[in-house]
Each structure stands twice: as structure tokens, then as C-alpha cells.
Coordinates of C-alpha atoms in Angstrom, one line a residue:
M1 CA 89.5 -27.5 -80.1
T2 CA 87.0 -27.6 -77.3
G3 CA 88.5 -24.3 -76.0
E4 CA 88.4 -22.5 -79.4
S5 CA 84.7 -23.5 -79.8
A6 CA 83.9 -22.3 -76.3
V7 CA 85.5 -18.9 -77.1
A8 CA 83.8 -18.8 -80.5
E9 CA 80.2 -19.3 -79.3
P10 CA 79.9 -15.9 -77.4
S11 CA 81.1 -14.2 -80.4
D12 CA 78.5 -15.7 -82.7
S13 CA 75.8 -14.8 -80.1
N14 CA 76.9 -11.2 -80.0
Q15 CA 77.0 -11.1 -83.8
W16 CA 73.4 -12.2 -84.0
K17 CA 72.3 -9.8 -81.2
T18 CA 74.0 -7.0 -83.2
L19 CA 72.3 -8.1 -86.4
D20 CA 68.9 -8.2 -84.7
K21 CA 69.5 -4.6 -83.2
D22 CA 70.5 -3.3 -86.7
L23 CA 67.6 -5.0 -88.3
N24 CA 65.3 -3.5 -85.7
R25 CA 66.7 -0.1 -86.4
I26 CA 66.2 -0.5 -90.2
S27 CA 62.6 -1.6 -89.5
Q28 CA 62.0 1.5 -87.3
I29 CA 63.6 3.8 -90.0
E30 CA 61.2 2.1 -92.6
Y31 CA 58.2 2.7 -90.3
A32 CA 59.1 6.2 -89.8
T33 CA 59.7 6.8 -93.4
S34 CA 56.3 5.4 -94.3
Y35 CA 54.8 7.5 -91.5
V36 CA 56.3 10.7 -92.9
A37 CA 55.5 9.8 -96.5
R38 CA 51.9 9.0 -96.0
P39 CA 50.8 12.7 -95.9
L40 CA 52.5 13.2 -99.2
I41 CA 50.6 10.5 -101.2
G42 CA 47.6 12.6 -101.7
P43 CA 49.6 15.7 -103.1
G44 CA 51.7 13.2 -105.1
I45 CA 48.5 11.8 -106.8
A46 CA 47.0 15.2 -107.3
L47 CA 50.3 16.4 -108.9
A48 CA 50.2 13.4 -111.3
F49 CA 46.7 14.2 -112.3
M50 CA 47.6 17.8 -113.0
V51 CA 50.6 16.6 -115.1
I52 CA 48.3 14.2 -117.1
A53 CA 45.9 16.9 -117.7
G54 CA 48.6 19.1 -119.0
L55 CA 49.8 16.3 -121.3
A56 CA 46.5 15.7 -122.7
A57 CA 46.1 19.3 -123.6
A58 CA 49.6 19.3 -125.2
V59 CA 48.5 16.3 -127.3
L60 CA 45.2 17.8 -128.4
F61 CA 46.5 21.3 -128.8
G62 CA 49.9 20.5 -130.5
T63 CA 49.1 21.9 -133.9
Y64 CA 47.7 25.2 -132.6
P65 CA 49.7 28.4 -131.9
N66 CA 50.2 29.3 -128.1
N67 CA 49.6 25.7 -127.2
M68 CA 51.8 26.1 -124.0
I69 CA 49.3 28.6 -122.8
V70 CA 46.5 26.1 -123.1
V71 CA 48.7 23.5 -121.4
A72 CA 49.4 25.6 -118.4
A73 CA 45.6 26.5 -118.2
A74 CA 44.8 22.7 -118.3
V75 CA 47.1 22.1 -115.4
F76 CA 45.5 24.9 -113.3
G77 CA 42.0 23.8 -114.3
A78 CA 42.8 20.3 -113.0
Y79 CA 44.0 21.9 -109.7
M80 CA 40.8 23.9 -109.6
A81 CA 38.7 20.7 -110.2
L82 CA 40.6 19.0 -107.3
N83 CA 39.9 21.9 -104.9
I84 CA 36.2 21.6 -105.9
G85 CA 36.1 18.0 -104.9
A86 CA 37.9 18.8 -101.6
N87 CA 35.6 21.5 -100.6
D88 CA 32.3 21.9 -102.5
V89 CA 31.2 18.4 -102.6
A90 CA 31.5 17.9 -98.9
N91 CA 28.3 20.0 -98.6
N92 CA 26.4 17.5 -100.3
M93 CA 27.6 14.4 -98.5
G94 CA 28.4 16.0 -95.1
P95 CA 24.9 15.7 -93.6
A96 CA 24.4 12.2 -94.7
V97 CA 27.7 11.1 -93.1
G98 CA 27.2 13.1 -90.0
A99 CA 23.8 11.3 -89.5
N100 CA 25.6 7.9 -89.9
A101 CA 23.3 7.1 -93.0
L102 CA 26.5 6.8 -95.0
T103 CA 30.0 5.7 -94.2
M104 CA 32.8 7.9 -95.2
S105 CA 34.0 5.6 -97.9
G106 CA 30.3 5.0 -99.2
A107 CA 29.7 8.8 -99.3
I108 CA 33.0 9.3 -101.3
I109 CA 32.1 6.5 -103.9
I110 CA 28.5 7.7 -104.4
A111 CA 29.7 11.3 -104.6
A112 CA 32.3 10.6 -107.1
I113 CA 30.1 8.7 -109.3
C114 CA 27.1 11.1 -109.2
E115 CA 29.3 14.3 -109.6
S116 CA 31.2 12.9 -112.5
A117 CA 27.9 11.5 -114.1
G118 CA 26.3 15.1 -113.6
A119 CA 29.2 16.9 -115.1
L120 CA 29.6 14.4 -118.1
L121 CA 25.9 13.6 -118.9
A122 CA 24.1 16.8 -118.0
G123 CA 26.8 19.5 -117.6
G124 CA 26.2 22.6 -119.5
D125 CA 27.8 22.5 -123.1
V126 CA 27.7 26.2 -123.1
V127 CA 29.1 28.2 -120.2
S128 CA 29.5 32.0 -119.6
T129 CA 33.3 32.5 -119.7
I130 CA 33.0 35.7 -117.7
S131 CA 31.0 34.0 -115.1
K132 CA 27.4 35.3 -115.3
G133 CA 28.4 38.6 -117.0
I134 CA 30.7 39.9 -114.2
I135 CA 32.9 41.9 -116.8
D136 CA 32.5 43.1 -120.3
P137 CA 35.0 41.3 -122.6
S138 CA 35.0 44.1 -125.1
G139 CA 36.9 46.1 -122.6
M140 CA 39.9 43.8 -123.2
E141 CA 41.6 44.9 -126.4
E142 CA 43.8 41.9 -127.0
I143 CA 43.5 38.1 -126.9
R144 CA 46.5 38.1 -124.8
V145 CA 45.0 40.3 -122.2
F146 CA 41.8 38.3 -122.1
T147 CA 43.9 35.0 -121.8
W148 CA 45.9 36.4 -118.8
A149 CA 42.8 37.7 -117.2
M150 CA 41.0 34.2 -117.3
M151 CA 44.2 32.5 -116.3
A152 CA 44.6 34.7 -113.3
A153 CA 40.9 34.1 -112.4
L154 CA 41.5 30.4 -112.5
I155 CA 44.7 30.4 -110.5
S156 CA 43.3 32.7 -107.8
A157 CA 40.1 30.9 -107.3
A158 CA 41.9 27.4 -107.0
L159 CA 44.3 29.0 -104.5
W160 CA 41.6 30.6 -102.4
V161 CA 39.5 27.3 -102.3
N162 CA 42.7 25.5 -101.4
L163 CA 43.3 27.8 -98.5
A164 CA 39.8 27.7 -97.3
T165 CA 39.9 23.8 -97.3
K166 CA 43.2 23.8 -95.3
V167 CA 41.6 25.9 -92.6
G168 CA 38.4 23.9 -92.8
A169 CA 36.0 26.5 -94.2
P170 CA 33.3 25.3 -96.8
V171 CA 33.2 28.2 -99.3
S172 CA 31.6 28.7 -102.8
T173 CA 33.8 27.8 -105.7
T174 CA 31.5 29.7 -108.0
H175 CA 31.8 32.8 -105.8
S176 CA 35.7 32.2 -105.9
V177 CA 35.5 32.2 -109.7
V178 CA 33.3 35.3 -109.7
G179 CA 36.0 37.1 -107.5
G180 CA 38.7 36.0 -109.7
V181 CA 37.1 37.2 -112.9
M182 CA 36.2 40.5 -111.3
G183 CA 39.6 41.3 -110.0
A184 CA 41.4 40.3 -113.2
G185 CA 38.7 42.3 -115.2
I186 CA 39.4 45.4 -113.0
A187 CA 43.3 45.0 -113.3
A188 CA 42.9 44.6 -117.1
A189 CA 40.2 47.2 -118.0
G190 CA 39.4 49.2 -114.9
F191 CA 36.4 49.4 -112.7
T192 CA 34.1 50.4 -115.6
A193 CA 34.5 46.9 -117.0
V194 CA 32.6 45.3 -114.1
N195 CA 28.8 44.8 -114.3
W196 CA 28.2 46.3 -110.7
P197 CA 24.4 45.5 -110.6
T198 CA 25.3 41.9 -111.3
M199 CA 27.9 41.9 -108.5
G200 CA 25.2 43.4 -106.1
A201 CA 22.9 40.5 -106.8
I202 CA 25.7 38.1 -106.1
A203 CA 26.5 40.1 -102.8
A204 CA 22.8 39.9 -101.9
S205 CA 22.9 36.1 -102.4
W206 CA 25.5 35.7 -99.7
V207 CA 23.0 36.7 -97.1
I208 CA 19.7 35.3 -98.8
S209 CA 21.1 31.9 -99.7
P210 CA 22.0 30.6 -96.2
V211 CA 19.3 32.5 -94.5
L212 CA 16.6 30.9 -96.7
G213 CA 18.3 27.5 -96.7
G214 CA 18.3 27.7 -92.9
V215 CA 14.7 28.8 -92.5
I216 CA 13.3 26.1 -94.9
A217 CA 15.4 23.4 -93.0
A218 CA 14.3 24.6 -89.7
A219 CA 10.7 24.7 -90.9
F220 CA 10.8 21.1 -91.9
L221 CA 12.5 20.0 -88.7
A222 CA 9.6 21.8 -86.8
L223 CA 7.1 19.8 -88.9
I224 CA 8.7 16.5 -88.2
K225 CA 9.0 17.2 -84.5
N226 CA 5.4 18.4 -84.1
R227 CA 3.7 15.9 -86.3
I228 CA 5.9 12.7 -85.7
I229 CA 8.5 12.9 -83.0
Y230 CA 6.1 14.4 -80.2
Q231 CA 3.1 12.2 -81.1
D232 CA 2.0 9.5 -78.8
D233 CA 2.1 6.9 -81.6
K234 CA 5.1 7.9 -83.5
I235 CA 5.0 4.9 -85.9
A236 CA 1.4 5.8 -87.0
A237 CA 2.4 9.3 -87.4
A238 CA 5.3 8.3 -89.5
R239 CA 3.3 6.1 -91.7
K240 CA 1.1 9.2 -92.5
W241 CA 3.9 11.9 -92.9
V242 CA 6.9 10.1 -94.1
P243 CA 5.4 9.3 -97.6
I244 CA 4.4 12.9 -97.8
L245 CA 8.0 14.1 -97.0
V246 CA 9.5 11.6 -99.5
A247 CA 6.9 12.7 -102.1
I248 CA 8.1 16.4 -101.3
M249 CA 11.7 15.3 -101.8
A250 CA 11.0 13.4 -105.0
G251 CA 9.0 16.2 -106.6
T252 CA 11.6 18.9 -105.4
F253 CA 14.6 17.0 -106.8
A254 CA 12.7 16.2 -110.1
A255 CA 12.0 19.9 -110.5
Y256 CA 15.6 20.9 -109.5
L257 CA 17.2 18.5 -111.9
A258 CA 14.8 19.3 -114.7
L259 CA 15.6 23.1 -114.2
K260 CA 19.4 22.8 -113.4
G261 CA 20.8 19.5 -114.4
L262 CA 19.2 18.6 -117.9
K263 CA 20.0 21.8 -119.7
R264 CA 22.4 20.1 -121.9
I265 CA 19.8 17.6 -123.0
V266 CA 16.7 19.9 -123.1
K267 CA 15.8 23.4 -122.1
I268 CA 13.1 23.5 -119.5
D269 CA 11.4 26.6 -118.0
L270 CA 10.5 26.9 -114.4
E271 CA 6.7 26.3 -114.9
T272 CA 7.4 23.0 -116.8
A273 CA 10.0 22.0 -114.2
L274 CA 7.4 22.5 -111.4
L275 CA 4.8 20.6 -113.3
I276 CA 7.3 17.7 -113.7
G277 CA 8.0 17.9 -110.1
L278 CA 4.3 17.7 -109.1
A279 CA 3.6 14.7 -111.2
L280 CA 6.5 12.8 -109.9
G281 CA 5.7 13.8 -106.4
V282 CA 2.2 12.3 -106.7
V283 CA 3.5 9.1 -108.2
T284 CA 6.2 8.8 -105.4
Y285 CA 3.6 9.3 -102.7
F286 CA 1.2 6.4 -103.8
T287 CA 4.4 4.3 -104.3
T288 CA 6.1 5.0 -101.1
R289 CA 3.0 4.7 -98.9
P290 CA 2.8 0.9 -98.9
M291 CA 6.6 0.6 -98.6
I292 CA 6.6 2.7 -95.6
R293 CA 3.8 0.7 -93.9
R294 CA 5.6 -2.6 -94.6
Q295 CA 8.9 -1.2 -93.4
S296 CA 7.4 0.1 -90.1
E297 CA 5.7 -3.2 -89.1
G298 CA 7.1 -4.4 -85.8
M299 CA 9.0 -1.3 -85.1
E300 CA 9.2 0.0 -81.5
N301 CA 7.5 3.3 -80.6
R302 CA 10.6 5.4 -80.2
N303 CA 12.9 7.8 -82.2
K304 CA 15.4 5.2 -83.2
S305 CA 12.8 3.5 -85.4
L306 CA 12.1 6.8 -87.1
K307 CA 15.7 7.3 -88.0
A308 CA 15.6 4.0 -90.0
L309 CA 12.7 5.2 -92.0
F310 CA 14.5 8.3 -93.1
G311 CA 18.0 6.6 -93.9
L312 CA 17.3 5.7 -97.6
P313 CA 15.5 8.9 -98.6
L314 CA 18.5 10.8 -97.2
V315 CA 21.0 8.6 -99.0
L316 CA 19.0 9.2 -102.3
S317 CA 18.8 13.0 -101.6
A318 CA 22.5 13.3 -101.1
A319 CA 23.2 11.3 -104.5
L320 CA 20.7 13.6 -106.3
L321 CA 22.4 16.7 -104.8
S322 CA 25.8 15.4 -106.1
F323 CA 24.4 14.8 -109.5
A324 CA 22.9 18.2 -109.8
H325 CA 26.0 19.8 -108.4
G326 CA 28.1 18.1 -110.9
A327 CA 25.8 19.3 -113.8
N328 CA 25.5 22.8 -112.5
D329 CA 28.7 24.0 -110.7
V330 CA 31.5 22.2 -112.4
A331 CA 30.9 24.0 -115.7
N332 CA 31.1 27.3 -113.9
A333 CA 34.3 26.3 -112.4
V334 CA 36.0 25.3 -115.7
G335 CA 34.5 28.3 -117.4
P336 CA 37.8 30.2 -117.5
L337 CA 39.7 27.2 -118.9
A338 CA 37.1 26.9 -121.6
A339 CA 37.5 30.6 -122.4
I340 CA 41.2 30.3 -122.7
V341 CA 40.9 27.2 -125.1
H342 CA 38.4 28.9 -127.3
A343 CA 40.4 32.2 -127.4
N344 CA 43.5 30.4 -128.4
E345 CA 41.8 28.1 -130.8
F346 CA 39.8 30.6 -132.8
G347 CA 41.7 33.8 -132.1
A348 CA 38.7 35.5 -130.5
F349 CA 36.8 35.6 -127.3
A350 CA 33.2 35.6 -126.6
G351 CA 30.7 36.0 -123.8
K352 CA 29.7 32.3 -124.2
V353 CA 31.5 29.3 -125.5
A354 CA 31.2 25.6 -125.9
I355 CA 33.0 23.4 -123.4
P356 CA 35.1 20.9 -125.1
M357 CA 34.6 17.2 -123.8
W358 CA 38.2 17.0 -122.6
V359 CA 37.7 20.0 -120.5
M360 CA 34.6 18.5 -118.9
V361 CA 36.6 15.2 -118.3
I362 CA 39.2 17.2 -116.4
G363 CA 36.4 18.7 -114.3
A364 CA 34.7 15.4 -113.7
F365 CA 37.6 13.4 -112.8
G366 CA 39.3 16.3 -110.9
I367 CA 36.5 16.6 -108.4
S368 CA 36.5 12.9 -108.0
F369 CA 40.2 12.7 -107.1
G370 CA 39.9 15.8 -105.0
L371 CA 37.0 14.2 -102.9
F372 CA 38.8 11.0 -102.5
L373 CA 42.1 12.5 -101.5
F374 CA 41.3 15.6 -99.5
G375 CA 37.5 15.7 -99.0
P376 CA 37.0 13.7 -95.7
K377 CA 38.1 16.9 -93.6
L378 CA 35.3 19.1 -94.9
I379 CA 32.7 16.2 -94.9
R380 CA 33.4 15.9 -91.3
M381 CA 33.2 19.6 -90.6
V382 CA 29.8 19.9 -92.2
G383 CA 28.3 16.6 -91.1
S384 CA 29.3 16.5 -87.4
Q385 CA 31.4 19.5 -86.2
I386 CA 28.9 22.3 -86.6
T387 CA 26.0 20.7 -85.0
K388 CA 24.9 17.1 -84.2
L389 CA 22.8 15.6 -87.2
N390 CA 20.6 12.5 -87.3
P391 CA 18.8 11.3 -90.4
M392 CA 15.8 13.5 -89.8
R393 CA 17.8 16.6 -89.4
A394 CA 20.1 15.7 -92.4
Y395 CA 17.0 15.1 -94.6
C396 CA 15.8 18.5 -93.7
V397 CA 19.2 20.0 -94.8
A398 CA 19.1 18.2 -98.1
L399 CA 15.5 19.1 -98.8
S400 CA 16.1 22.8 -98.1
A401 CA 19.0 22.9 -100.5
A402 CA 16.9 21.7 -103.4
I403 CA 13.9 24.0 -102.5
T404 CA 16.0 27.0 -102.0
V405 CA 17.6 26.7 -105.4
I406 CA 14.3 26.6 -107.1
V407 CA 13.0 29.5 -105.1
A408 CA 16.1 31.6 -105.9
S409 CA 15.7 30.6 -109.7
W410 CA 12.1 31.9 -109.5
L411 CA 13.4 35.1 -108.0
G412 CA 16.3 35.4 -110.4
L413 CA 18.9 35.4 -107.7
P414 CA 22.4 33.8 -108.2
V415 CA 22.9 31.5 -105.4
S416 CA 25.7 29.2 -103.9
S417 CA 24.9 25.6 -103.3
T418 CA 27.7 25.7 -100.6
H419 CA 25.9 28.6 -98.8
I420 CA 22.5 26.9 -99.0
A421 CA 23.7 23.5 -97.6
V422 CA 25.8 24.9 -94.7
G423 CA 23.0 27.5 -94.2
G424 CA 20.6 24.6 -93.7
V425 CA 23.0 22.9 -91.2
F426 CA 23.1 26.1 -89.2
G427 CA 19.3 26.5 -89.5
V428 CA 18.8 23.0 -88.0
G429 CA 21.3 23.7 -85.2
F430 CA 19.9 27.1 -84.2
F431 CA 16.3 25.8 -84.3
R432 CA 17.3 22.9 -81.8
E433 CA 18.7 25.5 -79.5
W434 CA 15.7 27.7 -79.6
H435 CA 13.4 24.7 -79.4
M436 CA 15.3 23.3 -76.3
E437 CA 15.3 26.6 -74.5
R438 CA 11.6 27.0 -75.2
R439 CA 10.9 23.6 -73.7
L440 CA 13.1 24.3 -70.6
R441 CA 11.1 27.5 -70.2
N442 CA 7.7 25.7 -70.3
N443 CA 8.8 22.9 -68.1
S444 CA 10.0 25.5 -65.5
A445 CA 6.7 27.4 -65.8
N446 CA 4.9 24.1 -65.3
Q447 CA 6.8 23.3 -62.2
G448 CA 6.4 26.8 -60.7
K449 CA 10.1 27.6 -61.1
P450 CA 11.4 30.9 -62.6
K451 CA 11.2 31.0 -66.3
S452 CA 14.5 32.7 -67.0
I453 CA 17.5 30.5 -67.8
P454 CA 20.9 31.6 -66.4
A455 CA 23.4 33.0 -69.0
E456 CA 25.9 30.2 -68.0
E457 CA 23.5 27.6 -68.5
R458 CA 22.4 28.9 -71.8
R459 CA 26.0 29.1 -73.0
R460 CA 26.6 25.5 -71.8
R461 CA 23.6 24.3 -73.8
K462 CA 24.6 25.8 -77.1
L463 CA 24.1 23.3 -80.0
V464 CA 26.0 25.1 -82.7
R465 CA 29.7 25.5 -82.3
R466 CA 30.2 29.3 -82.3
S467 CA 33.8 29.0 -83.4
H468 CA 33.0 27.2 -86.6
F469 CA 30.1 29.6 -87.3
M470 CA 32.3 32.6 -87.2
T471 CA 35.1 31.1 -89.3
I472 CA 32.6 29.9 -92.0
V473 CA 30.8 33.2 -92.2
A474 CA 34.1 35.1 -92.2
A475 CA 35.3 33.0 -95.1
W476 CA 32.1 33.6 -97.1
I477 CA 32.4 37.3 -96.5
V478 CA 36.0 37.7 -97.8
T479 CA 35.7 35.0 -100.6
V480 CA 34.9 37.5 -103.5
P481 CA 37.3 40.3 -102.2
A482 CA 40.1 37.9 -101.4
A483 CA 39.8 36.0 -104.8
A484 CA 39.6 39.4 -106.6
A485 CA 42.8 40.8 -104.9
M486 CA 44.7 37.7 -105.5
S487 CA 43.6 37.6 -109.2
A488 CA 44.5 41.3 -109.8
V489 CA 48.1 40.7 -108.5
I490 CA 48.4 37.4 -110.5
F491 CA 47.2 39.1 -113.7
L492 CA 49.6 42.1 -113.2
L493 CA 52.5 39.6 -112.7
L494 CA 51.6 37.5 -115.8
N495 CA 51.1 40.6 -117.9
T496 CA 54.4 42.0 -116.9
L497 CA 56.5 38.9 -116.9
I498 CA 55.0 37.4 -120.2
S499 CA 54.5 40.2 -122.6

């Protein structure tokens, strides 16, 4: 008995060791499986949302003819909304995150709420289905041709924005839709169907939007540097100028929202919007002045103290930009979907149609899901990878975005919020480069040294990453033609295969 137990003990020990090894292998397999599956969670949730959108369309359109076309359009409309959240919304939140005024999770929550609220509460109830008159719908003889043209525009715009997000380039979703509509229109009715003067104005906005946004952002940064940062008593200067800057922000956003974000509730012209902005700006100035004085008490006379004074205004400006974006741009993005729904419901197409609430819901929730699942990549790009931002620089970017939209509306120019916001980031970065080089020259001159800066030293001190600059500009240039080419091919395929 003793011998038998002595022989059995090693065997039991070996069995336990083998079991431990097997369990360890299983746990490693489970860990590897979870690691591999993690990147699939986002696409899985996105696919589920697209399926739910299609099911909702099937329920709502079950009694109408051609309901499967509307179901397919709803799926692609949800796909487009997801891509808007992943790409376009980053431009509003990127500067605030890059300046450390908001955490990534805080920015996503605020943007999701404000974008959805803007789309559902103040989104346009009537939208131009042909995206600001790009093509003449009378050139399309049949409802089927018009439907496939809008479907092709929706698919191509979504695919292009998805590709741009993948390579890390913030592009305009509105321009993507414009390109998609133009390409499908040319494929369906020829080049004469395109309103080329309107396309010329949009092409001009590719240059005007970012340049104007950059110039305005740089001008405000120059003001802050000269009047606050480089003053001997920074806190006293901040007490004087920060209430003025906050009042300018409040007045600008009041005019911006009155002009672009409240059109569903009431139609307001530019002059009335400016008066509203002026009134609210004055009220904000007298309200903010004592608050800034109390907040600045006991602060040290250094730049870090100034950043704290700009933190809350920056967060508010980012939230307001998101609300206005949801009200203005989401309707344009779901325009082709609204056109398909209207054409198949009433058997006719029109230049402008009402957007059904369920279509706006798809747009609102789609951008929230897209932002949550895929938005951080572009938020980091805009906020920290182009140039280094702090609350003051990011505040200039947000303020320039609202002012540029108002100026462009006054001039009658179609602009992209994406181009304006990213242009503001570029403007701040290039101004910092110019200003730093100017100070180096002045210091060299004062010390009796040569004024010229060696080329190698100048390259080393660049504050804007040139690789990102070139990638983004290239993506802007090719957005409309690329979306148009994709849309034309998709339209021809749809028209050939399903006819």
C-alpha cells in the first residue's frame, strides 16, 4: 500500500501540472481572441445600427411600392451619418481636446448631445435634395433614374468620407455630397444638367474658407499675444480683455445660431441675426466682467493662469459649434436619403422636400455612434497632430469658425465648416512660426548678431507638421472630383444591373 501510494503521488502531481499548462494555454487563447476581436467591436455596432435603420424604414414604408429601395437608402443613409460623426464632428471638438480643456470622453459626450440636439431641434425641415442646386432634376426623365442618382451620391459620399477618415484626413461631408450629386447627375443627364456657376462658387470656397478661417484665427491670436501675454501685468490685462473676447464669442455664436441653427423654428435674415448677436454680446460683457475679476484673484502673473481663464469659454464654444453643425450640416448629408423617400412616397421628385423625422433621427443618432466609435482618431489629428494648441489658441480657432461662417453668408459663399475649422488650426500654427522667427530676428539684431536664420534651423523650428498639411490639402482638392467619379460609376452600375 505504501509503495503504491508513493508511485501514485508523482502521477497526480504531473496531472495537475499538465492541467495548469492546459488552462494557461486556454487563457492565452482567450486573451488573444479578445485582443483580435477588439477592433471588430466598433464595426459590429455600426453594422447593427445600419440594420436597425433598414428595419425601421421597412416598418414605416411597408405599404408603399418600391419599399426595398427606401430600405437600402436608409441603410446607406445610416452609413453616411456614421461617417459624419467619425470625420466632420472632430473639427469642432479637436481644438478643445488638443488644448486639454476637455478629455476625449468628455468631448465625445458633449458633441454627441449637442450634435443630436442641433439636428433634431433646429435641423432644417426642408432641404435641397440636389445639394444647393448642383443639378437640374428636370433633366432626369424617370423617378427610377432620379432615385439611382441620389442613391449613388449617398453611397459615394459615404465611401469617400470613410476612406478619408481611414487615412486621417478631415474632409467636408457637404462637399462629398456635392461631388456625389454632380457625378451622378452627369452620368444620368450629361454635363448640361450641372449648374456650373454654382460649382464654381463651391470650388472658390475650397480656397476662401480655410484662408479666411486661418487669417481670422491668427488675427485673434496676435491680439491675445500683444494685449495680454506680452504685458507686464498679465492678470490686469486679462481682466480687461477676456470679457471683451468672451462677449465677441457670445455675440458671434448668437448671430451664427440665429442665422444657421434656428431656421426650423423661425427664419432670420442676416441683419436681424447681427442685431441679436450685438445685444447678447453687450449683455455677456457686463455679466462676464465681474466673474473674470473674481476668478483671477490670487492668480500668479504667468501664462498658465491665463489658460485657466479661457478654459470654460472654449468648452462652451465647442458645444455651440457642435449644435450649429448638427443643425446645419446633417440635413445636407441626409438630403439624398430624403429625396429618395419623397420620390418613392409621392411618385415625383422636387428641388426641395421635407425631411421626415425618422430620417433626421437616423442622422442624429448616426453621428453620435460614429463619433463615439471612430471619432477619436480625427479628434487627435485636428487637436494635437497639426500644431500644438493651448486654450487661447484653440479659442481663436473656435471663434474664427463662427465669424467666418457669418462673413461667408454675408458674401453669399457656400463654405465648409471642416475647411474653416482646420484652416483656423493652420492659421494659428503658421502665425506662431512667423511670430517665433520674427522674435528670433529681433533678438539677434539687438545682440548684434546676424539677422538671417540658417535654413536648417528654420526647418527644425517648424511648428506645423508639413506632412499632415499636405495630406489634408490634397484630400480637400480631390474630394469633389473623387466623389463625383465614384458616384458616376456607382450610378451606371445600379442603372445597368437594376433596370
